[in-house]
Short mmCIF file of C-alpha atoms in Angstrom, two decimals:
data_model
loop_
_atom_site.label_atom_id
_atom_site.label_comp_id
_atom_site.label_asym_id
_atom_site.label_seq_id
_atom_site.Cartn_x
_atom_site.Cartn_y
_atom_site.Cartn_z
CA MET A 1 143.06 196.21 202.08
CA ARG A 2 146.70 195.73 201.09
CA PRO A 3 149.02 194.28 203.73
CA ASP A 4 151.06 196.88 205.59
CA THR A 5 152.77 194.92 208.29
CA PRO A 6 155.42 192.13 208.15
CA ALA A 7 152.93 189.63 209.56
CA ALA A 8 150.26 190.55 207.03
CA HIS A 9 152.82 190.33 204.12
CA ILE A 10 153.89 186.83 205.32
CA THR A 11 150.14 185.79 205.49
CA GLU A 12 149.57 187.14 201.93
CA ALA A 13 152.59 185.32 200.70
CA GLU A 14 151.44 182.03 202.22
CA ARG A 15 148.05 182.62 200.58
CA LEU A 16 149.63 183.20 197.17
CA LEU A 17 151.74 180.02 197.55
CA ARG A 18 148.63 178.04 198.37
CA THR A 19 146.89 179.47 195.25
CA ALA A 20 149.99 178.61 193.14
CA THR A 21 149.43 174.90 193.99
CA GLN A 22 145.75 175.23 192.92
CA TYR A 23 146.53 176.99 189.71
CA PRO A 24 149.90 175.59 188.39
CA GLY A 25 149.35 177.40 184.98
CA ASP A 26 149.70 180.74 187.01
CA ARG A 27 152.51 179.61 189.21
CA GLU A 28 155.10 182.15 187.92
CA PRO A 29 153.26 185.35 188.57
CA LEU A 30 151.87 184.03 191.86
CA LEU A 31 155.32 183.11 193.09
CA LEU A 32 156.65 186.55 192.01
CA GLN A 33 153.82 188.18 194.08
CA ALA A 34 154.68 185.92 196.98
CA ALA A 35 158.36 186.74 196.69
CA ALA A 36 157.56 190.48 196.80
CA HIS A 37 155.49 190.14 200.00
CA LEU A 38 158.41 188.12 201.59
CA GLU A 39 160.77 190.96 200.72
CA LEU A 40 158.40 193.53 202.27
CA ALA A 41 158.17 191.39 205.32
CA GLY A 42 162.05 191.29 205.59
CA ASP A 43 162.28 187.57 204.78
CA ARG A 44 164.75 188.07 201.93
CA PRO A 45 166.49 184.73 201.99
CA ARG A 46 163.11 183.00 201.50
CA ALA A 47 162.27 185.37 198.64
CA SER A 48 165.63 184.33 196.95
CA THR A 49 164.61 180.78 197.29
CA LEU A 50 161.36 181.42 195.42
CA TYR A 51 163.36 183.29 192.67
CA ASP A 52 165.72 180.27 192.56
CA SER A 53 162.84 177.76 192.27
CA LEU A 54 161.32 179.73 189.26
CA LEU A 55 164.72 179.97 187.50
CA ALA A 56 165.27 176.14 188.03
CA GLY A 57 162.43 175.50 185.54
CA THR A 58 161.76 177.26 182.18
CA PRO A 59 160.05 180.58 183.38
CA ALA A 60 158.36 182.80 180.95
CA GLN A 61 160.27 185.87 182.11
CA PRO A 62 163.74 184.77 183.13
CA HIS A 63 165.32 188.17 182.74
CA LEU A 64 162.67 189.78 185.03
CA ILE A 65 163.12 187.14 187.66
CA ARG A 66 166.88 187.43 187.64
CA ALA A 67 166.72 191.25 187.99
CA LEU A 68 164.30 190.93 190.88
CA LYS A 69 166.67 188.38 192.52
CA ALA A 70 169.58 190.81 192.09
CA ALA A 71 167.68 193.61 193.72
CA ASN A 72 166.77 191.34 196.65
CA LEU A 73 170.28 189.85 196.98
CA TRP A 74 171.93 193.34 197.23
CA GLU A 75 169.60 194.32 199.99
CA TYR A 76 170.78 191.61 202.35
CA GLY A 77 174.50 191.66 201.79
CA HIS A 78 175.13 189.78 198.59
CA GLU A 79 176.38 192.61 196.56
CA ALA A 80 179.00 190.62 194.37
CA GLU A 81 176.35 188.12 193.27
CA ALA A 82 173.86 190.93 192.53
CA ARG A 83 176.48 192.72 190.43
CA ALA A 84 177.23 189.57 188.42
CA ILE A 85 173.53 189.06 187.72
CA ILE A 86 173.10 192.62 186.58
CA ASP A 87 176.21 192.44 184.30
CA GLY A 88 174.78 189.19 182.81
CA LEU A 89 171.47 190.90 182.08
CA ARG A 90 173.24 193.87 180.31
CA ARG A 91 175.16 191.38 178.14
CA GLU A 92 171.97 189.51 177.22
CA LYS A 93 170.16 192.71 176.27
CA PRO A 94 166.46 191.83 177.27
CA SER A 95 163.86 193.05 174.97
CA ASP A 96 161.61 194.05 177.79
CA ALA A 97 161.88 197.26 179.74
CA ALA A 98 161.18 195.74 183.21
CA PRO A 99 164.52 193.96 183.82
CA TRP A 100 166.54 196.99 182.67
CA GLN A 101 164.49 199.30 185.03
CA ILE A 102 164.96 197.05 188.02
CA ALA A 103 168.67 196.60 187.36
CA ALA A 104 169.13 200.35 186.97
CA GLU A 105 167.11 201.21 190.01
CA THR A 106 169.14 198.75 192.09
CA LEU A 107 172.31 200.36 191.09
CA GLU A 108 170.79 203.84 191.71
CA ALA A 109 169.66 202.86 195.19
CA HIS A 110 173.19 201.89 196.14
CA ASP A 111 174.72 205.13 194.76
CA GLU A 112 176.02 203.49 191.54
CA LEU A 113 174.77 206.42 189.45
CA GLU A 114 177.22 206.04 186.59
CA ALA A 115 176.51 202.35 186.16
CA ALA A 116 172.70 203.03 186.46
CA GLN A 117 172.99 205.82 183.84
CA ALA A 118 174.93 203.42 181.51
CA THR A 119 172.39 200.74 182.01
CA LEU A 120 169.47 202.98 181.16
CA THR A 121 171.21 204.45 178.12
CA GLU A 122 171.75 200.94 176.78
CA ALA A 123 168.10 200.16 177.35
CA ALA A 124 166.95 203.35 175.65
CA GLY A 125 169.01 202.58 172.62
CA LEU A 126 167.56 199.16 172.43
CA LEU A 127 163.91 199.88 173.26
CA ALA A 128 163.38 203.48 172.14
CA ALA A 129 165.91 203.59 169.28
CA GLU A 130 164.04 206.57 167.68
CA PRO A 131 163.85 209.48 170.14
CA ALA A 132 161.25 211.21 168.08
CA ALA A 133 158.78 208.28 168.59
CA GLU A 134 156.44 209.53 171.42
CA ASP A 135 153.78 206.74 171.25
CA LEU A 136 155.62 204.50 173.62
CA PRO A 137 154.33 201.88 176.15
CA HIS A 138 154.32 202.94 179.82
CA ALA A 139 157.10 200.68 180.70
CA ILE A 140 159.47 202.32 178.28
CA ARG A 141 158.20 205.82 179.31
CA SER A 142 159.05 204.99 182.93
CA LEU A 143 162.50 203.82 181.97
CA LEU A 144 163.16 207.11 180.20
CA THR A 145 161.82 209.03 183.27
CA THR A 146 164.24 207.08 185.41
CA ARG A 147 167.09 207.84 183.04
CA HIS A 148 166.26 211.51 183.21
CA ARG A 149 166.41 211.43 186.99
CA VAL A 150 169.75 209.68 187.14
CA ARG A 151 171.25 211.89 184.57
CA ARG A 152 169.97 215.04 186.35
CA MET A 153 171.67 213.78 189.53
CA LEU A 154 174.88 213.43 187.54
CA ALA A 155 174.48 216.99 186.20
CA LEU A 156 174.57 215.67 182.60
CA PRO A 157 173.27 217.88 179.80
CA HIS A 158 169.93 216.90 178.14
CA ASP A 159 170.13 214.59 175.12
CA ASP A 160 167.35 213.48 172.78
CA TRP A 161 165.99 210.92 175.15
CA ASP A 162 165.89 213.40 177.95
CA ASP A 163 163.95 215.82 175.70
CA LEU A 164 161.49 212.96 174.88
CA ALA A 165 161.04 212.24 178.57
CA ASP A 166 160.23 215.90 179.09
CA ARG A 167 157.62 215.83 176.29
CA LEU A 168 156.03 212.69 177.62
CA HIS A 169 155.70 214.03 181.11
CA THR A 170 152.22 215.46 181.76
CA ALA A 171 152.29 216.24 185.50
CA GLU A 172 152.18 219.74 186.78
CA VAL A 173 155.72 219.83 188.11
CA PRO A 174 158.26 219.70 185.17
CA LEU A 175 160.84 216.82 185.21
CA ASP A 176 163.73 219.12 185.57
CA GLU A 177 162.23 220.58 188.81
CA LEU A 178 161.01 217.19 189.94
CA HIS A 179 164.44 215.64 189.48
CA ASP A 180 166.48 218.62 190.86
CA PRO A 181 168.98 217.12 193.34
CA LYS A 182 168.77 220.35 195.39
CA ARG A 183 165.11 219.63 196.29
CA LEU A 184 166.35 216.92 198.54
CA TRP A 185 167.93 219.66 200.77
CA SER A 186 164.56 221.29 201.14
CA LEU A 187 163.27 218.40 203.15
CA GLY A 188 165.48 219.65 206.06
CA SER A 189 164.40 223.31 205.71
CA SER A 190 162.59 225.13 208.52
CA ASP A 191 160.85 227.45 205.91
CA PRO A 192 157.23 226.47 205.62
CA ALA A 193 157.09 227.75 202.04
CA GLU A 194 159.96 225.47 201.01
CA LEU A 195 158.45 222.48 202.81
CA GLN A 196 155.06 223.08 201.06
CA ALA A 197 156.78 223.30 197.67
CA GLU A 198 158.49 219.97 198.35
CA ILE A 199 155.26 218.33 199.35
CA THR A 200 153.78 219.49 195.99
CA ARG A 201 156.76 218.07 194.13
CA LEU A 202 156.57 214.69 196.13
CA ARG A 203 152.84 214.43 195.25
CA SER A 204 153.65 214.83 191.65
CA GLU A 205 156.37 212.28 191.76
CA LEU A 206 154.00 209.81 193.46
CA GLY A 207 151.48 210.47 190.68
CA THR A 208 153.98 209.54 187.95
CA TYR A 209 154.07 206.05 186.54
CA ARG A 210 156.77 203.97 188.11
CA THR A 211 157.10 200.35 186.90
CA ALA A 212 156.73 198.56 190.23
CA LEU A 213 156.43 195.29 188.26
CA SER A 214 155.37 192.41 190.53
CA ARG A 215 155.70 194.39 193.76
CA PRO A 216 152.45 196.05 194.23
CA PHE A 217 149.13 194.48 192.89
CA PRO A 218 148.00 196.37 189.88
CA VAL A 219 144.72 198.14 190.48
CA ALA A 220 142.64 196.22 188.08
CA VAL A 221 139.06 196.77 186.72
CA LEU A 222 136.94 193.88 185.32
CA HIS A 223 135.94 193.78 181.67
CA TRP A 224 133.11 191.44 180.82
CA PRO A 225 132.90 190.76 177.10
CA GLU A 226 129.48 191.37 175.78
CA ALA A 227 128.56 187.52 175.54
CA GLU A 228 129.97 186.88 178.99
CA LEU A 229 128.07 189.84 180.52
CA ASP A 230 124.82 188.48 178.95
CA GLU A 231 125.42 185.13 180.43
CA LEU A 232 126.42 186.61 183.89
CA LEU A 233 123.20 188.76 183.98
CA ALA A 234 120.98 185.83 182.85
CA ALA A 235 122.29 183.65 185.67
CA TYR A 236 122.60 186.38 188.30
CA PRO A 237 120.09 189.22 187.60
CA GLU A 238 120.98 190.66 191.04
CA LEU A 239 124.03 192.07 189.31
CA GLU A 240 122.07 194.28 186.87
CA ALA A 241 122.54 197.19 189.24
CA GLU A 242 126.31 196.95 188.66
CA TYR A 243 126.04 196.43 184.87
CA PRO A 244 122.85 198.00 183.50
CA THR A 245 123.96 197.78 179.89
CA TYR A 246 127.09 196.56 177.98
CA ARG A 247 127.70 200.02 176.70
CA ALA A 248 127.40 201.55 180.18
CA HIS A 249 129.86 198.84 181.40
CA LEU A 250 132.43 199.95 178.82
CA THR A 251 132.01 203.58 179.65
CA ASP A 252 132.36 202.97 183.32
CA ILE A 253 135.59 201.02 182.88
CA GLU A 254 137.25 203.97 181.01
CA ALA A 255 135.83 206.61 183.35
CA SER A 256 136.98 204.73 186.47
CA LEU A 257 140.50 204.23 185.19
CA ARG A 258 140.84 207.91 184.08
CA GLU A 259 139.60 208.93 187.54
CA LEU A 260 142.15 206.72 189.19
CA ALA A 261 144.95 207.97 186.95
CA GLN A 262 144.12 211.62 187.65
CA ALA A 263 144.34 210.83 191.44
CA GLY A 264 147.89 209.56 190.90
CA THR A 265 147.12 205.76 191.24
CA PRO A 266 149.84 203.83 189.45
CA ASN A 267 149.99 200.39 187.81
CA LEU A 268 146.39 200.45 186.38
CA GLY A 269 145.08 197.49 184.49
CA ILE A 270 142.08 195.71 182.89
CA VAL A 271 141.32 192.03 183.46
CA PRO A 272 139.05 189.92 181.23
CA ALA A 273 136.31 188.21 183.17
CA THR A 274 134.42 184.98 182.23
CA VAL A 275 131.49 183.45 184.00
CA PRO A 276 133.00 179.96 184.62
CA SER A 277 136.07 181.64 186.18
CA TYR A 278 133.96 183.87 188.28
CA GLU A 279 131.77 181.06 189.51
CA ALA A 280 134.82 178.95 190.41
CA PHE A 281 136.23 181.94 192.30
CA ALA A 282 132.94 182.29 194.23
CA ALA A 283 132.97 178.67 195.15
CA SER A 284 136.51 178.96 196.40
CA GLU A 285 135.40 181.80 198.72
CA ALA A 286 132.27 180.03 199.79
CA ALA A 287 130.18 182.88 198.53
CA SER A 288 127.35 183.35 196.04
CA PRO A 289 128.27 184.74 192.63
CA ALA A 290 125.26 187.05 192.88
CA ASN A 291 127.14 189.02 195.68
CA ALA A 292 128.38 192.14 194.02
CA ASP A 293 130.95 192.63 196.86
CA LEU A 294 132.75 189.60 195.33
CA LEU A 295 133.58 191.43 192.04
CA PRO A 296 136.50 193.62 193.17
CA GLN A 297 137.99 190.58 194.99
CA TYR A 298 137.67 188.49 191.75
CA ALA A 299 139.43 191.37 189.85
CA THR A 300 142.33 191.56 192.36
CA THR A 301 142.76 187.72 192.32
CA LEU A 302 142.86 187.71 188.45
CA ALA A 303 145.43 190.56 188.51
CA ALA A 304 147.60 188.77 191.08
CA ARG A 305 147.58 185.79 188.71
CA GLY A 306 149.08 187.94 185.98
CA ARG A 307 146.01 188.47 184.00
CA ALA A 308 145.85 192.17 183.91
CA THR A 309 146.48 194.17 180.79
CA PRO A 310 148.16 197.51 181.47
CA TRP A 311 145.97 200.60 180.90
CA PRO A 312 146.00 202.85 178.98
CA PRO A 313 147.21 201.18 175.81
CA ALA A 314 149.23 203.26 173.18
CA ARG A 315 146.80 205.44 171.15
CA THR A 316 147.67 203.49 168.04
CA ALA A 317 147.21 200.10 169.68
CA ALA A 318 143.96 198.11 169.67
CA CYS A 319 141.41 199.39 172.05
CA TRP A 320 141.04 197.25 175.30
CA CYS A 321 137.24 196.90 174.54
CA GLY A 322 137.79 194.57 171.50
CA SER A 323 136.04 196.90 169.01
CA GLY A 324 138.82 196.53 166.42
CA GLU A 325 139.47 200.35 166.51
CA THR A 326 142.61 201.90 167.82
CA TYR A 327 142.49 203.10 171.36
CA GLY A 328 142.88 206.73 170.13
CA LYS A 329 139.85 206.39 167.97
CA CYS A 330 137.75 204.44 170.48
CA HIS A 331 137.71 204.75 174.28
CA GLY A 332 140.94 206.88 174.24
CA ALA A 333 139.40 209.60 172.12
CA GLU A 334 139.11 212.89 174.13
#
């Protein structure tokens, strides 16, 4: 169960910090997760300290860390410093969508809509330079959706990227309706029909992909490569009920993820599993690897360590199963 109280978030942050000392190779994603829990617990100064400790070294994702730091600083009164960081990020033009998204949503959250729109437009020009290209990663799709929302709030006319965001949106409620500023007023309505319509819109919004980055844990599913699965079942035949065959294992992964996506679960991922890693995890939990209840905990731990690959991949990208086929011709085929 995910933490949902300040005390639980602090406890989870402390656990992640201990884990970071045990797995120094995974220090960066673990500290980012810990900082996120500290923010949710209200301990924003301590979260900033973690961001600073990462930036003091040579982090793999410096732009992401700085964007998260800016968002956190603005929330507890350090607006000038946050603005300076965001301005610096815009000058440096990161090649990843995540820092742009966080910077823009920070500006949006503080009613800086024009600056948010300008930031998202710069990002779109850099990362989605061809508005006709629809086979885009989810992070860029989310950025275009955010841009659509901000421009809708500014009453700006649609441009090519807004049209692309509309085409990429597959939920029941169209983006123009979902992002209609007038819908906010319906939350105060006494008309049951208006309230029910808003509930429907909000459910649709919750179901759209929002790049939460390090803040929530991704919902991750284990993928055992065929050789690893054979080794696992040879050592722990009790797990055959979970994995009757390799083909069934692959089918279950895709089916489970599609079901979660249809239910509106965001931030889905797949984590590669290995027997030595699983056995080490079981030992750290003082549990037997033959215990099937340990498998989802193992998946969550790998995801928290930054090992999850986002699902689904682009249809023209390699399939997650390792077949060598594109996703659209393999497990992504309808």
